[in-house]
Short mmCIF file of C-alpha atoms and ligand atoms in Angstrom, two decimals:
data_model
loop_
_atom_site.label_atom_id
_atom_site.label_comp_id
_atom_site.label_asym_id
_atom_site.label_seq_id
_atom_site.Cartn_x
_atom_site.Cartn_y
_atom_site.Cartn_z
CA MET A 1 -1.59 -12.91 -7.17
CA ASP A 2 -3.60 -9.67 -6.51
CA SER A 3 -7.21 -10.30 -5.57
CA SER A 4 -9.77 -10.16 -8.45
CA ILE A 5 -11.54 -6.87 -9.33
CA THR A 6 -15.16 -6.57 -8.13
CA HIS A 7 -15.51 -2.71 -8.40
CA VAL A 8 -14.68 -0.54 -11.32
CA LEU A 9 -14.92 3.08 -12.29
CA VAL A 10 -16.30 4.56 -15.39
CA PRO A 11 -14.86 8.09 -15.29
CA GLY A 12 -15.59 11.14 -17.51
CA THR A 13 -16.77 14.66 -17.77
CA PHE A 14 -20.26 13.59 -18.75
CA ASP A 15 -21.08 16.97 -20.09
CA PRO A 16 -23.81 15.57 -20.63
CA ILE A 17 -24.15 11.85 -20.45
CA THR A 18 -25.04 10.26 -23.78
CA TYR A 19 -26.24 6.85 -24.98
CA GLY A 20 -22.65 6.15 -25.84
CA HIS A 21 -21.74 6.47 -22.12
CA LEU A 22 -24.65 4.33 -21.05
CA ASP A 23 -23.47 1.59 -23.45
CA VAL A 24 -20.13 1.66 -21.68
CA VAL A 25 -21.58 1.65 -18.22
CA ARG A 26 -23.82 -1.37 -19.14
CA ARG A 27 -20.82 -3.29 -20.58
CA ALA A 28 -18.71 -2.46 -17.56
CA ARG A 29 -21.54 -3.75 -15.29
CA ARG A 30 -21.53 -7.06 -17.34
CA LEU A 31 -17.83 -7.40 -16.47
CA CYS A 32 -18.11 -6.49 -12.89
CA PRO A 33 -20.73 -6.55 -10.08
CA ARG A 34 -20.13 -2.99 -8.94
CA VAL A 35 -19.56 0.10 -11.18
CA THR A 36 -19.16 3.66 -9.95
CA VAL A 37 -19.72 6.30 -12.66
CA ALA A 38 -17.16 8.93 -11.68
CA VAL A 39 -18.02 12.44 -12.71
CA ALA A 40 -14.93 14.65 -12.82
CA ALA A 41 -15.16 18.20 -11.47
CA SER A 42 -12.05 19.02 -13.51
CA LEU A 43 -12.20 20.20 -17.08
CA GLY A 44 -12.77 17.83 -19.97
CA LYS A 45 -10.38 16.87 -22.80
CA ASN A 46 -10.85 20.17 -24.67
CA GLY A 47 -9.75 22.09 -21.63
CA VAL A 48 -12.61 24.49 -21.52
CA GLY A 49 -15.40 24.86 -18.90
CA THR A 50 -18.41 22.71 -18.94
CA THR A 51 -21.96 23.45 -20.08
CA PHE A 52 -23.46 21.85 -17.09
CA SER A 53 -22.22 22.27 -13.47
CA LEU A 54 -20.79 19.30 -11.59
CA ASP A 55 -24.10 18.90 -9.60
CA GLU A 56 -26.15 18.96 -12.93
CA ARG A 57 -23.92 16.46 -14.64
CA VAL A 58 -24.23 14.16 -11.53
CA ALA A 59 -27.96 14.62 -11.41
CA LEU A 60 -28.53 13.85 -15.11
CA ALA A 61 -26.23 10.86 -14.88
CA ARG A 62 -28.14 9.53 -11.92
CA GLU A 63 -31.49 10.01 -13.67
CA ALA A 64 -30.16 8.36 -16.89
CA LEU A 65 -28.93 5.30 -15.06
CA GLU A 66 -31.75 4.93 -12.58
CA GLY A 67 -32.75 1.28 -12.05
CA LEU A 68 -29.41 -0.14 -13.12
CA ASP A 69 -28.53 -2.52 -10.37
CA GLY A 70 -24.96 -2.33 -8.94
CA VAL A 71 -24.37 1.07 -10.57
CA GLU A 72 -23.92 4.37 -8.48
CA VAL A 73 -22.84 7.90 -9.63
CA LEU A 74 -20.39 9.99 -7.68
CA PRO A 75 -18.64 13.21 -8.20
CA PHE A 76 -14.87 13.48 -7.78
CA THR A 77 -12.20 16.21 -7.62
CA GLY A 78 -8.52 15.80 -7.95
CA LEU A 79 -6.78 12.65 -9.32
CA LEU A 80 -8.65 9.61 -10.59
CA VAL A 81 -6.25 7.28 -8.96
CA ASP A 82 -6.91 8.83 -5.62
CA PHE A 83 -10.63 8.63 -6.02
CA ALA A 84 -10.26 4.95 -7.05
CA ARG A 85 -8.25 4.20 -3.92
CA GLU A 86 -10.82 6.17 -1.77
CA VAL A 87 -13.76 4.00 -3.02
CA GLY A 88 -11.88 0.82 -3.38
CA ALA A 89 -12.20 0.38 -7.21
CA GLY A 90 -9.57 -1.77 -8.92
CA ALA A 91 -9.92 -0.66 -12.44
CA VAL A 92 -10.99 2.01 -14.82
CA VAL A 93 -13.25 1.03 -17.68
CA LYS A 94 -13.43 3.35 -20.74
CA GLY A 95 -15.01 3.13 -24.25
CA LEU A 96 -13.00 3.37 -27.43
CA ARG A 97 -14.68 4.84 -30.47
CA ALA A 98 -12.06 5.70 -33.13
CA MET A 99 -8.23 5.81 -33.38
CA THR A 100 -8.33 9.44 -32.07
CA ASP A 101 -9.70 8.07 -28.72
CA PHE A 102 -6.97 5.45 -28.63
CA GLU A 103 -4.21 8.01 -28.63
CA TYR A 104 -5.88 10.14 -25.93
CA GLU A 105 -6.89 7.13 -23.75
CA LEU A 106 -3.52 5.50 -24.12
CA GLN A 107 -1.90 8.68 -22.69
CA GLN A 108 -4.42 8.84 -19.79
CA ALA A 109 -3.94 4.99 -18.97
CA ASP A 110 -0.18 5.49 -19.06
CA LEU A 111 -0.25 8.52 -16.70
CA ASN A 112 -2.64 6.66 -14.36
CA TYR A 113 -0.34 3.64 -14.40
CA ARG A 114 2.64 5.78 -13.42
CA LEU A 115 0.62 7.31 -10.58
CA ASP A 116 -0.74 3.97 -9.39
CA ALA A 117 0.36 0.77 -11.10
CA SER A 118 -2.26 -1.27 -9.10
CA LEU A 119 -5.17 0.41 -10.94
CA GLU A 120 -6.04 -1.44 -14.07
CA SER A 121 -7.29 0.24 -17.28
CA ILE A 122 -9.84 -1.72 -19.23
CA PHE A 123 -11.20 -0.68 -22.61
CA VAL A 124 -14.36 -1.70 -24.30
CA MET A 125 -14.94 -1.12 -28.00
CA SER A 126 -17.91 1.28 -28.56
CA SER A 127 -20.94 -0.29 -30.25
CA PRO A 128 -20.96 0.83 -33.83
CA GLU A 129 -24.17 2.83 -33.56
CA PHE A 130 -22.30 5.08 -30.98
CA GLY A 131 -18.92 5.22 -32.89
CA TYR A 132 -19.16 8.89 -33.58
CA LEU A 133 -21.31 10.05 -30.76
CA SER A 134 -19.77 12.51 -28.32
CA SER A 135 -21.02 14.96 -25.72
CA SER A 136 -19.47 17.90 -27.65
CA ALA A 137 -21.40 16.96 -30.88
CA VAL A 138 -24.62 16.67 -28.80
CA ARG A 139 -24.02 20.11 -27.26
CA GLN A 140 -23.35 21.57 -30.72
CA ILE A 141 -26.57 20.05 -32.15
CA ALA A 142 -28.59 21.25 -29.21
CA SER A 143 -27.14 24.68 -29.24
CA CYS A 144 -28.27 25.05 -32.85
CA GLY A 145 -31.77 23.93 -31.98
CA GLY A 146 -31.42 20.43 -33.36
CA ASP A 147 -33.14 17.32 -32.07
CA VAL A 148 -30.85 15.26 -29.82
CA GLU A 149 -33.39 12.61 -28.63
CA LEU A 150 -31.52 9.94 -30.80
CA PHE A 151 -28.29 10.49 -28.80
CA VAL A 152 -29.32 11.04 -25.12
CA PRO A 153 -32.07 10.08 -22.79
CA ALA A 154 -35.11 12.24 -22.56
CA CYS A 155 -34.02 13.98 -19.27
CA VAL A 156 -30.77 15.14 -20.85
CA ALA A 157 -32.55 16.24 -23.99
CA GLN A 158 -34.72 18.36 -21.89
CA ALA A 159 -31.95 19.78 -19.92
CA LEU A 160 -30.13 20.71 -23.11
CA LYS A 161 -33.27 22.38 -24.51
CA GLU A 162 -33.60 24.44 -21.39
CA ARG A 163 -29.88 25.34 -21.30
CA PHE A 164 -29.85 26.57 -24.95
CA LYS A 165 -33.18 28.29 -25.27
O1 PNS B 1 -14.89 12.61 -20.46
P1 PNS B 1 -13.35 12.57 -20.58
O2 PNS B 1 -12.81 13.92 -21.05
O3 PNS B 1 -12.82 11.37 -21.40
O4 PNS B 1 -12.84 12.26 -19.10
C1 PNS B 1 -11.50 12.50 -18.77
C2 PNS B 1 -11.35 12.27 -17.26
C3 PNS B 1 -12.15 13.02 -16.39
C4 PNS B 1 -11.45 10.77 -17.05
C5 PNS B 1 -9.82 12.57 -16.99
O5 PNS B 1 -9.45 13.87 -17.37
C6 PNS B 1 -9.48 12.41 -15.50
O6 PNS B 1 -9.21 11.27 -15.12
N1 PNS B 1 -9.36 13.55 -14.79
C7 PNS B 1 -9.04 13.54 -13.42
C8 PNS B 1 -7.66 14.13 -13.22
C9 PNS B 1 -6.64 13.03 -13.33
O7 PNS B 1 -6.58 12.06 -12.67
N2 PNS B 1 -5.61 13.33 -14.25
C10 PNS B 1 -4.44 12.40 -14.41
C11 PNS B 1 -4.74 11.24 -15.38
S1 PNS B 1 -4.65 11.91 -17.09
#
């Protein structure tokens, strides 16, 4: 039998990190002693450029996750399976909100499996209060001058305010 998994990745674009992401990271940490939040340099699922640069997304995620024992935030470029191998992570943990996530995440998990069958994909069901929370919705609200404090940590809300002023 393969050795058990002690290090997992929570990957994403995190443009920007939301309370929904923090929920997934906390739950991944309950399952595993070491969690690396992997911030992708590549484009997100909508295929367009990001609002925040890679450095900004990493800095915001680090600030939002400060003090969470066993959790670190690292940027990555290229394939997720290569990054997992590089840092010695045995699984990817992602959150599922609605059926639409399932279709997309199943495709990602299937592709990752074909690229490296030793990398597990683990899914946690989003807490109901975050079921319809997304970075794109948060960006849209912020760009229209709306209050996003309900959805993101204060440091992220501030960064959004400055980006869209
Ligand atoms: O925030 P997202 O859009 O759900 O994150 C998607 C992400 C970054 C995890 C995914 O696009 C990814 O793994 N990108 C790295 C490139 C890669 O490995 N692609 C092949 C698997 S689909």
